[in-house]
Tab-separated table of C-alpha atoms in Angstrom:
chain	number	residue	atom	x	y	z
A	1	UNK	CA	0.000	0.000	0.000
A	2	UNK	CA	0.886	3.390	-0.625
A	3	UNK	CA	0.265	6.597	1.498
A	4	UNK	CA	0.845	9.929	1.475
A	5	UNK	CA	0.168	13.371	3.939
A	6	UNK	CA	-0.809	16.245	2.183
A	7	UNK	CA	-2.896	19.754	2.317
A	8	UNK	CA	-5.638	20.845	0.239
A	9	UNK	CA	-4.767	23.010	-2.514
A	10	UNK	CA	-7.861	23.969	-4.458
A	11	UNK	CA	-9.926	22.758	-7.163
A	12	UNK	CA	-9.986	24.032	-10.835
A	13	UNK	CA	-10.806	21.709	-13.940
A	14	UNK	CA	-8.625	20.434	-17.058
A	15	UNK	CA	-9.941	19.215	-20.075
A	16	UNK	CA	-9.570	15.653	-21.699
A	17	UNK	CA	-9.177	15.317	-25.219
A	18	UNK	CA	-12.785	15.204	-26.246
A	19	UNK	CA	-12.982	18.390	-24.480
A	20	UNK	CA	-14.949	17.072	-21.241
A	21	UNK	CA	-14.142	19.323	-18.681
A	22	UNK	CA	-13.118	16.991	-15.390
A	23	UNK	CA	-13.265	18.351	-12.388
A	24	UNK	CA	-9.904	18.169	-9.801
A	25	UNK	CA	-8.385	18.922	-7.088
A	26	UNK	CA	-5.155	20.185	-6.475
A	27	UNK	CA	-3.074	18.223	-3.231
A	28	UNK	CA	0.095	19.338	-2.381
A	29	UNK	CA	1.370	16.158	-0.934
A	30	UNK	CA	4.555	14.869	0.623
A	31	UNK	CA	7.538	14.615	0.991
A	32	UNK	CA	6.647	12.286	4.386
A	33	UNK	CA	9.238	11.253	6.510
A	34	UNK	CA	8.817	7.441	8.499
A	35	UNK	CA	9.448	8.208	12.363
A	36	UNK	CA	7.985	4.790	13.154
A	37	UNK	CA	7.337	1.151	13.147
A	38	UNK	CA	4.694	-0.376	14.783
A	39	UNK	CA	4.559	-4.193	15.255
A	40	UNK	CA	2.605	-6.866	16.444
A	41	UNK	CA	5.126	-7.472	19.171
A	42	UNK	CA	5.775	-4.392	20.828
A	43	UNK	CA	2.506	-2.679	20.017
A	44	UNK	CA	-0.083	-5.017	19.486
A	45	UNK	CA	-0.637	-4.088	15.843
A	46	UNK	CA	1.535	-3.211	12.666
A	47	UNK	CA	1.873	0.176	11.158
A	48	UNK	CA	4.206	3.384	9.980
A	49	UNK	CA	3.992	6.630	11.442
A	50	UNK	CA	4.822	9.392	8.917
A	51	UNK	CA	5.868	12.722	9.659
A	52	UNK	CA	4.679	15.496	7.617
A	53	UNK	CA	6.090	19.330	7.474
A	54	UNK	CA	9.445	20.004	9.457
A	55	UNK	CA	9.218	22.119	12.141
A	56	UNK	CA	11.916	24.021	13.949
A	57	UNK	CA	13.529	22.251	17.090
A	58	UNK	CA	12.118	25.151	19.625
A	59	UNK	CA	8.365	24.500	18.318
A	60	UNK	CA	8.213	21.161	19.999
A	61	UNK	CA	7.932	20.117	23.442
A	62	UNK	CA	10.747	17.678	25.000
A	63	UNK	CA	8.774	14.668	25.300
A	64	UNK	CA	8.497	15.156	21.468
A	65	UNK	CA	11.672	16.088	20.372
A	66	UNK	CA	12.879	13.087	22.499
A	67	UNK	CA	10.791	10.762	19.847
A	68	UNK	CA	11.918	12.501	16.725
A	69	UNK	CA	15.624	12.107	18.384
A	70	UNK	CA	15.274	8.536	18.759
A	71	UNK	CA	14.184	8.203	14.657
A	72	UNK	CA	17.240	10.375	13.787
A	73	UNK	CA	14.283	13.170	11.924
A	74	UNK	CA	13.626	16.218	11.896
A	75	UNK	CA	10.625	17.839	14.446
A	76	UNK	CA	7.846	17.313	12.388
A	77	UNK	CA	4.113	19.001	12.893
A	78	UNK	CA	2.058	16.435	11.920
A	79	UNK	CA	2.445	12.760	12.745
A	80	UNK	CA	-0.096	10.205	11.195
A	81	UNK	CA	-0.066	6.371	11.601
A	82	UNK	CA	-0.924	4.110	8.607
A	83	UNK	CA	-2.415	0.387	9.369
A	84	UNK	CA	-0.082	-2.173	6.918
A	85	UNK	CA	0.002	-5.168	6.738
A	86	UNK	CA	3.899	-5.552	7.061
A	87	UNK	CA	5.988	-2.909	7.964
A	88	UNK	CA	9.187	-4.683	6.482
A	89	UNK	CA	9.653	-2.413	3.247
A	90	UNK	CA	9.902	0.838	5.006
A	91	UNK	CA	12.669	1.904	6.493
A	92	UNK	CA	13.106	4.288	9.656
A	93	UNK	CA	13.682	7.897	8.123
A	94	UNK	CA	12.915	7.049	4.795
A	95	UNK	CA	11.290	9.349	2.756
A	96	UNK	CA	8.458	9.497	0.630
A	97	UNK	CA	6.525	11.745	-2.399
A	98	UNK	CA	4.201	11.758	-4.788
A	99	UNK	CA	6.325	9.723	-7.048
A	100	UNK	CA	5.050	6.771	-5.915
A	101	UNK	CA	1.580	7.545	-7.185
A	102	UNK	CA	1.138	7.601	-10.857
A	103	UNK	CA	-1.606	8.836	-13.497
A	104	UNK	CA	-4.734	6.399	-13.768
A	105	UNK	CA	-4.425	5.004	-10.334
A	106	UNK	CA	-6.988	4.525	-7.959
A	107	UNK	CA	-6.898	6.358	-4.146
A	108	UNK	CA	-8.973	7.207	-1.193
A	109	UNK	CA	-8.358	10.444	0.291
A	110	UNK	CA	-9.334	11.272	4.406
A	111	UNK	CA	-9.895	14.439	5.211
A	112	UNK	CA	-11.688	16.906	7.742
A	113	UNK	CA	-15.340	17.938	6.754
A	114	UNK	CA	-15.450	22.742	6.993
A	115	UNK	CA	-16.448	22.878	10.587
A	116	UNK	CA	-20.324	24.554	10.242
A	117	UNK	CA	-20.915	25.054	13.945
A	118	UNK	CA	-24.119	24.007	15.796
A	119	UNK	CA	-26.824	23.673	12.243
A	120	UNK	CA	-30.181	23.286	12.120
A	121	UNK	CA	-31.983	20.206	10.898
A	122	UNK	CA	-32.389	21.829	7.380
A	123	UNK	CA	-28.714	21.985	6.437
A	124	UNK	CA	-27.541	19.519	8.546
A	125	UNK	CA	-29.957	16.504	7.974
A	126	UNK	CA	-31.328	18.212	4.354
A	127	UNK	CA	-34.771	18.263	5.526
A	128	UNK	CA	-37.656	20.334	3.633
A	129	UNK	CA	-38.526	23.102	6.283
A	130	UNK	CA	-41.795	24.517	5.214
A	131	UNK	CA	-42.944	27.929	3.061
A	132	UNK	CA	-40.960	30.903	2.940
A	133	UNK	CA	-44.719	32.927	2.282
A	134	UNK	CA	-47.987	32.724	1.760
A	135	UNK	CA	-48.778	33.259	5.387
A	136	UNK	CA	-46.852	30.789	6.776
A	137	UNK	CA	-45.155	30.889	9.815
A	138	UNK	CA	-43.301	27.880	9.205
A	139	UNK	CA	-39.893	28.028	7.988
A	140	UNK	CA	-36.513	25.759	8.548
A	141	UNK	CA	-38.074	24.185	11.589
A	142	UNK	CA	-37.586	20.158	11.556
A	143	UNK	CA	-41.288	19.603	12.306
A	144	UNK	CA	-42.728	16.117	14.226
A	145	UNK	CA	-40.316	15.014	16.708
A	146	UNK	CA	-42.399	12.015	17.677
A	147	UNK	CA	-45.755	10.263	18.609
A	148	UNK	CA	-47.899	11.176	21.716
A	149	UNK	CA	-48.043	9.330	24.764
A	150	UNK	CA	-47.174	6.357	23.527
A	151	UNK	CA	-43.784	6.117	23.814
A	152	UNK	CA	-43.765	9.781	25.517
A	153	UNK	CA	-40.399	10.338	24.768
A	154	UNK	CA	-38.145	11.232	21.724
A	155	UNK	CA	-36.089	8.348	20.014
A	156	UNK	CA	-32.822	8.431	20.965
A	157	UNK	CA	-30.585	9.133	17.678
A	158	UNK	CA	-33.724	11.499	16.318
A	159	UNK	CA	-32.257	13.929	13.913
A	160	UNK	CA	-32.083	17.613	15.069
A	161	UNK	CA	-29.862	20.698	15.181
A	162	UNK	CA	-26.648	20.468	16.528
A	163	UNK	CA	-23.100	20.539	15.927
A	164	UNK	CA	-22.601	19.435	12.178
A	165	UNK	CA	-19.231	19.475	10.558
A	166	UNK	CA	-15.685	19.185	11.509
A	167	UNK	CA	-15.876	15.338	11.411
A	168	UNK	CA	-13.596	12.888	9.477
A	169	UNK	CA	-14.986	11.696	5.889
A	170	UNK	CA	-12.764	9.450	3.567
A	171	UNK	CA	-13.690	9.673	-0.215
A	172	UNK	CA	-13.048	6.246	-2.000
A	173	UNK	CA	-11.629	5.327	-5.462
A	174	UNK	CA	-10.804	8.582	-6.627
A	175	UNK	CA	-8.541	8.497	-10.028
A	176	UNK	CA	-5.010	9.957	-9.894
A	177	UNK	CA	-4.990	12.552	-12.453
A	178	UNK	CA	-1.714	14.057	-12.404
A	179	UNK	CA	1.603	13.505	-10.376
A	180	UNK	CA	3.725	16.319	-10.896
A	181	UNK	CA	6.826	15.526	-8.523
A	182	UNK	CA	9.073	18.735	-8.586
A	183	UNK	CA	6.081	20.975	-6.821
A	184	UNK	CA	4.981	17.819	-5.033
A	185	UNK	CA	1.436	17.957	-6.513
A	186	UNK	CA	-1.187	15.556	-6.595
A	187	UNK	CA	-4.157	16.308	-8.949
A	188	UNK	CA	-7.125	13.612	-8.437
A	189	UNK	CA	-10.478	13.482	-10.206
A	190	UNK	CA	-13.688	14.911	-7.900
A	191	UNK	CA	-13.762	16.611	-4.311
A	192	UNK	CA	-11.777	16.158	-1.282
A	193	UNK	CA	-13.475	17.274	2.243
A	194	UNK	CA	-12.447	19.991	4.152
A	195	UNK	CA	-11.376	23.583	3.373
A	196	UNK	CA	-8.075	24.638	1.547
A	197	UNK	CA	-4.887	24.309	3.968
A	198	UNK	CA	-6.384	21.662	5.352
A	199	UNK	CA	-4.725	18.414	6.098
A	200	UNK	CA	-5.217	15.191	3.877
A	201	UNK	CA	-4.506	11.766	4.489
A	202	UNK	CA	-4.316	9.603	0.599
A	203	UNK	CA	-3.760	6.276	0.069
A	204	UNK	CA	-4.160	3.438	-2.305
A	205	UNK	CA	-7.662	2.537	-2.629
A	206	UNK	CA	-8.788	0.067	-0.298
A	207	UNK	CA	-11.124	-1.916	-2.425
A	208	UNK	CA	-10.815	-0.370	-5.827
A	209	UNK	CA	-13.628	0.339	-8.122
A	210	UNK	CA	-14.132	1.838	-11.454
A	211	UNK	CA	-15.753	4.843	-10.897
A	212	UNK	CA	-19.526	5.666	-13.287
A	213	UNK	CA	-18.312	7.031	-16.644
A	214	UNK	CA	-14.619	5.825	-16.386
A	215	UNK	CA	-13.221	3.608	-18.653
B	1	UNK	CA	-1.920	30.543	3.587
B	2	UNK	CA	-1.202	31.462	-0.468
B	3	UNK	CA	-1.643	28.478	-2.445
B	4	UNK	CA	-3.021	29.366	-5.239
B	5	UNK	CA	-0.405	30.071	-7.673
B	6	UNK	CA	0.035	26.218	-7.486
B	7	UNK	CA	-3.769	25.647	-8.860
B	8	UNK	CA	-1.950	27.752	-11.856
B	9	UNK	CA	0.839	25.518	-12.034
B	10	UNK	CA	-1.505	22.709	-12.965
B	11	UNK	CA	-3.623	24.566	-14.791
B	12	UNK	CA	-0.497	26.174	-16.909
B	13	UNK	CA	0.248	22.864	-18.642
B	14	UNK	CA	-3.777	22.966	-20.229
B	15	UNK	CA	-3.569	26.743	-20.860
B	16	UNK	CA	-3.736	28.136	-24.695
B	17	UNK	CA	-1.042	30.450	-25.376
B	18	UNK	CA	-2.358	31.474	-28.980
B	19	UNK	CA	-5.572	33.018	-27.614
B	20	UNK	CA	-5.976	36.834	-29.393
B	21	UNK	CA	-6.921	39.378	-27.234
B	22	UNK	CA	-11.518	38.963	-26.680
B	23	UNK	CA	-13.394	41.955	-25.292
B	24	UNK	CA	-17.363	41.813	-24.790
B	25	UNK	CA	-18.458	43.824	-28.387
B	26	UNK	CA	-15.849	42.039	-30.280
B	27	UNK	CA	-17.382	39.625	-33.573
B	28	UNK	CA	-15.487	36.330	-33.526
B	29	UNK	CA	-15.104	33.621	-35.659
B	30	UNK	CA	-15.228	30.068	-33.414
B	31	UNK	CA	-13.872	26.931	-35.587
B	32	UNK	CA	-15.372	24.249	-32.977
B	33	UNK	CA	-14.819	20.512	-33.570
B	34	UNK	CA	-18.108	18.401	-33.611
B	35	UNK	CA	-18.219	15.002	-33.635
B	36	UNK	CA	-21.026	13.245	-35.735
B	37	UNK	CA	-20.884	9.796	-35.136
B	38	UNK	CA	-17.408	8.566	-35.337
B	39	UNK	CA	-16.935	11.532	-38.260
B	40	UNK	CA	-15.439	14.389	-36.822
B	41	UNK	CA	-15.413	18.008	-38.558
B	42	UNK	CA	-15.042	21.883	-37.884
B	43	UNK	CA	-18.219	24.204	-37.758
B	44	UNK	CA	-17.324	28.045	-38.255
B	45	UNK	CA	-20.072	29.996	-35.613
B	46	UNK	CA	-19.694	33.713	-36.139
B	47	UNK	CA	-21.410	36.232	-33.878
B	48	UNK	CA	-20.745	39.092	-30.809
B	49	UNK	CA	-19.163	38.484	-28.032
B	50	UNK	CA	-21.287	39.339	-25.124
B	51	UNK	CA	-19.865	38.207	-22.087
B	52	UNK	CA	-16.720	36.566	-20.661
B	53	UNK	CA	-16.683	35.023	-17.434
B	54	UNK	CA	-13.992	33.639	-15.351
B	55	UNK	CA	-10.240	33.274	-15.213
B	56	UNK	CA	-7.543	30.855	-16.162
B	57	UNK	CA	-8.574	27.598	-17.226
B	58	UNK	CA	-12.129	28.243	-16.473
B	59	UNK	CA	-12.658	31.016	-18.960
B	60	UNK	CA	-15.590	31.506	-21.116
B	61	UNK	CA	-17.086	33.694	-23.759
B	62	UNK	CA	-20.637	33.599	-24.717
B	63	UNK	CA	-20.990	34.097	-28.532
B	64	UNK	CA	-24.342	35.432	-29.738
B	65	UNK	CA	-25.665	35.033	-33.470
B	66	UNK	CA	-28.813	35.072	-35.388
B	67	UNK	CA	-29.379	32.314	-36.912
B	68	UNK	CA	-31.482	32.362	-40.109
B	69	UNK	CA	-35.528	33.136	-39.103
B	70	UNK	CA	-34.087	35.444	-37.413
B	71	UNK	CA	-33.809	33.344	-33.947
B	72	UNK	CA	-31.279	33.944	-31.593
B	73	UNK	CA	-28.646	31.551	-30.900
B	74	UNK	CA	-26.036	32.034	-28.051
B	75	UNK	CA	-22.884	29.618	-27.229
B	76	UNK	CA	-20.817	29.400	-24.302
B	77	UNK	CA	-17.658	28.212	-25.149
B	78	UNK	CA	-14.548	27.642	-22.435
B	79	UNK	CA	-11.846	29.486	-24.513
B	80	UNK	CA	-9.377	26.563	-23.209
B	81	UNK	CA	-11.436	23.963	-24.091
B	82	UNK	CA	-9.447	21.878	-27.035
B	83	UNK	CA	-12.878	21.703	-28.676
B	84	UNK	CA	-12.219	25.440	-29.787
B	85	UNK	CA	-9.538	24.734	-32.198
B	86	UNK	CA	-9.034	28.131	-33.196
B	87	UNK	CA	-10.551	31.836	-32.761
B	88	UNK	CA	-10.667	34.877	-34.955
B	89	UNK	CA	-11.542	38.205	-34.406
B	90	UNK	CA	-13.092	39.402	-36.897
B	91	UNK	CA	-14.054	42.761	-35.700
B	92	UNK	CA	-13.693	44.931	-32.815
B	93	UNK	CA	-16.261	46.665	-31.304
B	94	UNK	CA	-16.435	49.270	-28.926
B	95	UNK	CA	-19.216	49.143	-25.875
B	96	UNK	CA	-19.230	50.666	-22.442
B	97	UNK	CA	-21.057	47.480	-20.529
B	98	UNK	CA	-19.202	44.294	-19.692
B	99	UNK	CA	-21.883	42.222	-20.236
B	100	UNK	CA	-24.162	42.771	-23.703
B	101	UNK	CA	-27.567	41.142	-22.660
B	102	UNK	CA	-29.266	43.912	-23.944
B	103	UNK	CA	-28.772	42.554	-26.997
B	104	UNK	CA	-31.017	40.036	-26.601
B	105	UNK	CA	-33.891	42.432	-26.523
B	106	UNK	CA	-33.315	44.261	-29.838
B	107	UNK	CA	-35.262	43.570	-32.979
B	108	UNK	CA	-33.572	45.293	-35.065
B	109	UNK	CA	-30.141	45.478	-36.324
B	110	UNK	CA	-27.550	45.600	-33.641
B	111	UNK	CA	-25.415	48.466	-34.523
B	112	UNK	CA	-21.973	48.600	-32.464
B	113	UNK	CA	-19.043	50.875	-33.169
B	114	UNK	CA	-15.506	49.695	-34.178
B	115	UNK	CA	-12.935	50.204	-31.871
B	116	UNK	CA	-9.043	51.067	-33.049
C-alpha cells in the first residue's frame, strides 16, 4: 500500500481530449518522513507513522523532540499512523513523495469535513422546512419530533440541530490525475473534504472500483 | 496561507497560449470541432461576443448570433477547451457594458461601433 500526507490546494478543472471538462483537485502532498514502526510485538498491531512538514527544534515540546531524536528526523508538525500489513519495506527515516503515485491510479483520500458550527436540521440533515410565504409561519423548523403518549419520549438518535461538521470523511476510489513531482502535486479526479490548507490523508484505494463514466 | 499560484501551475500545462486578445463587443469567428458519429469536422459559428466570465482555465465567452428566421442563438464556449480549435476576431467593437444582454432584446439590427 501506498500513502501519502498532504494539504488541500484547491480545485480548478482540465480538459480531456474530447474536451470534457473533469473536475480536480489540487493536493500538495509529501515529501513524508517514516518516524515509526509499529509491530505486532511491541505494540499489538503493525503500522508506519509518517511525519509530515518540518518544524523548527524550539516548536516542539521535550517529550516530542525526544521521539523525533530517537528516529534520527527532523521535528515534524504532523504525525499520522498508517495500518499495513507488514511494515518490512519501510525503512526508519525514509522518505516518501508523490512519485510513488502515478496517473490512472486509484486512491482514497481522508480528510476533515469545513467545521459549520451548531446547524439546524435543514442543512444539517437536508430536511424540507416549510414555506418561505404565503402566510406561513413555518420556515426551517424540523417539524414532528415524535408520537404522543405512547412512547412519551423522543427516540434516541432522532435527527435535530446540533453541531454538524468538523468530522472525518474518507472519499473512495478517486482516479489519480496528475503527479507532478518537482512541486509535489497531486491532482485527483472529484472533491476532497475539508477547506483549503487543510490536512489530507491519501492512500491506495482500499477496495478499488471503477468509478460511473470511467473507462 | 497562499496556495493558489500552485492551482496555476496545474492549470499552466492545459492553458492556450495562442488566444488573441476577446473583449465583450468584439465579432469572432469560433472553428469548434463536432463530432457526428465517429466523423469528426469543424463548424465556423460567427457572432458578438457578449460576455466573458472567469479566469484561467475556467474562462468563457458567450458568442451570440442570429441564426437564419431570425432566432437567436447564443454559445458558451470555455476558450481553453481543445474543442475550440481556433478563434478569430473578426471585428472589434467598442461598448461601455461588460456584459451585452441587452442585446437580446433588440429587434432590429444591432449596430456597435468599431474600436481602433
Amino acid at each position: 500500500m501506498k500513502m501519502i500526507l498532504g494539504r488541500k490546494v484547491g480545485m480548478t478543472q482540465i480538459f480531456d481530449e474530447n474536451g470534457n471538462a473533469i473536475p480536480v483537485t489540487v493536493i500538495k502532498a509529501g515529501p513524508v518522513v517514516v518516524v515509526q514502526k509499529k509491530t505486532p510485538e511491541t505494540d499489538g498491531y503493525s503500522a508506519v507513522q509518517l511525519g509530515f512538514e518540518e518544524i523548527p527544534e524550539r516548536k516542539v515540546n521535550k517529550p516530542m523532540l525526544g521521539h523525533f531524536k530517537r528516529a534520527g528526523v527532523k521535528p515534524m508538525r504532523v504525525l499520522k499512523e498508517f495500518r499495513v500489513d507488514d511494515v518490512s519495506g519501510y525503512e526508519i527515516g525514509q522518505t516518501i513523495d508523490v512519485s510513488v503515485f502515478e496517473p490512472g491510479e486509484v486512491v482514497d483520500v481522508t480528510g476533515w469535513t469545513k467545521g459549520r458550527g451548531y446547524a439546524g436540521a435543514m442543512k444539517r440533515w437536508g430536511f424540507q422546512g416549510g414555506p418561505k410565504s404565503h402566510g406561513s409561519k413555518f420556515h426551517r423548523m424540523l417539524g414532528s419530533v415524535g408520537q404522543h403518549s405512547e412512547p412519551s419520549k423522543i427516540f434516541k438518535g432522532k435527527k435535530m440541530a446540533g453541531r454538524y461538521g468538523n468530522e472525518r470523511v474518507t472519499v473512495r476510489n478517486l482516479k489519480v490525475v496528475k503527479v507532478d513531482p518537482e512541486n509535489g502535486l497531486l491532482v485527483v479526479k472529484g472533491g476532497v473534504p475539508g477547506a483549503r490548507g487543510g490536512l489530507l490523508l491519501i492512500r491506495s484505494a482500499k477496495a478499488p472500483k471503477i468509478r460511473k463514466g470511467e473507462a | 496561507m497562499s496556495m493558489d499560484h500552485l492551482v496555476r501551475v496545474v492549470e499552466k500545462e492545459y492553458l492556450k497560449e495562442d488566444i488573441p486578445e476577446i473583449r465583450p463587443g468584439d465579432t469572432v469567428k469560433l472553428y469548434l470541432r463536432v463530432r457526428e458519429g465517429n466523423r469528426e469536422r469543424t463548424q465556423v459559428f460567427q457572432g458578438i461576443v457578449i460576455g466573458i466570465r472567469g479566469s484561467g482555465l475556467s474562462r468563457t465567452i458567450t458568442v451570440r448570433r442570429i441564426a437564419s428566421g431570425g432566432i437567436g442563438v447564443e454559445r458558451i464556449v470555455p476558450l481553453h477547451s481543445p474543442v475550440l480549435q481556433k478563434i478569430e476576431v473578426v471585428r472589434k467593437g467598442k461598448v461601455r457594458k461588460a456584459k451585452l444582454y441587452y442585446l437580446r432584446n433588440i429587434r432590429g439590427k444591432i449596430k456597435i461601433k468599431e474600436r481602433r
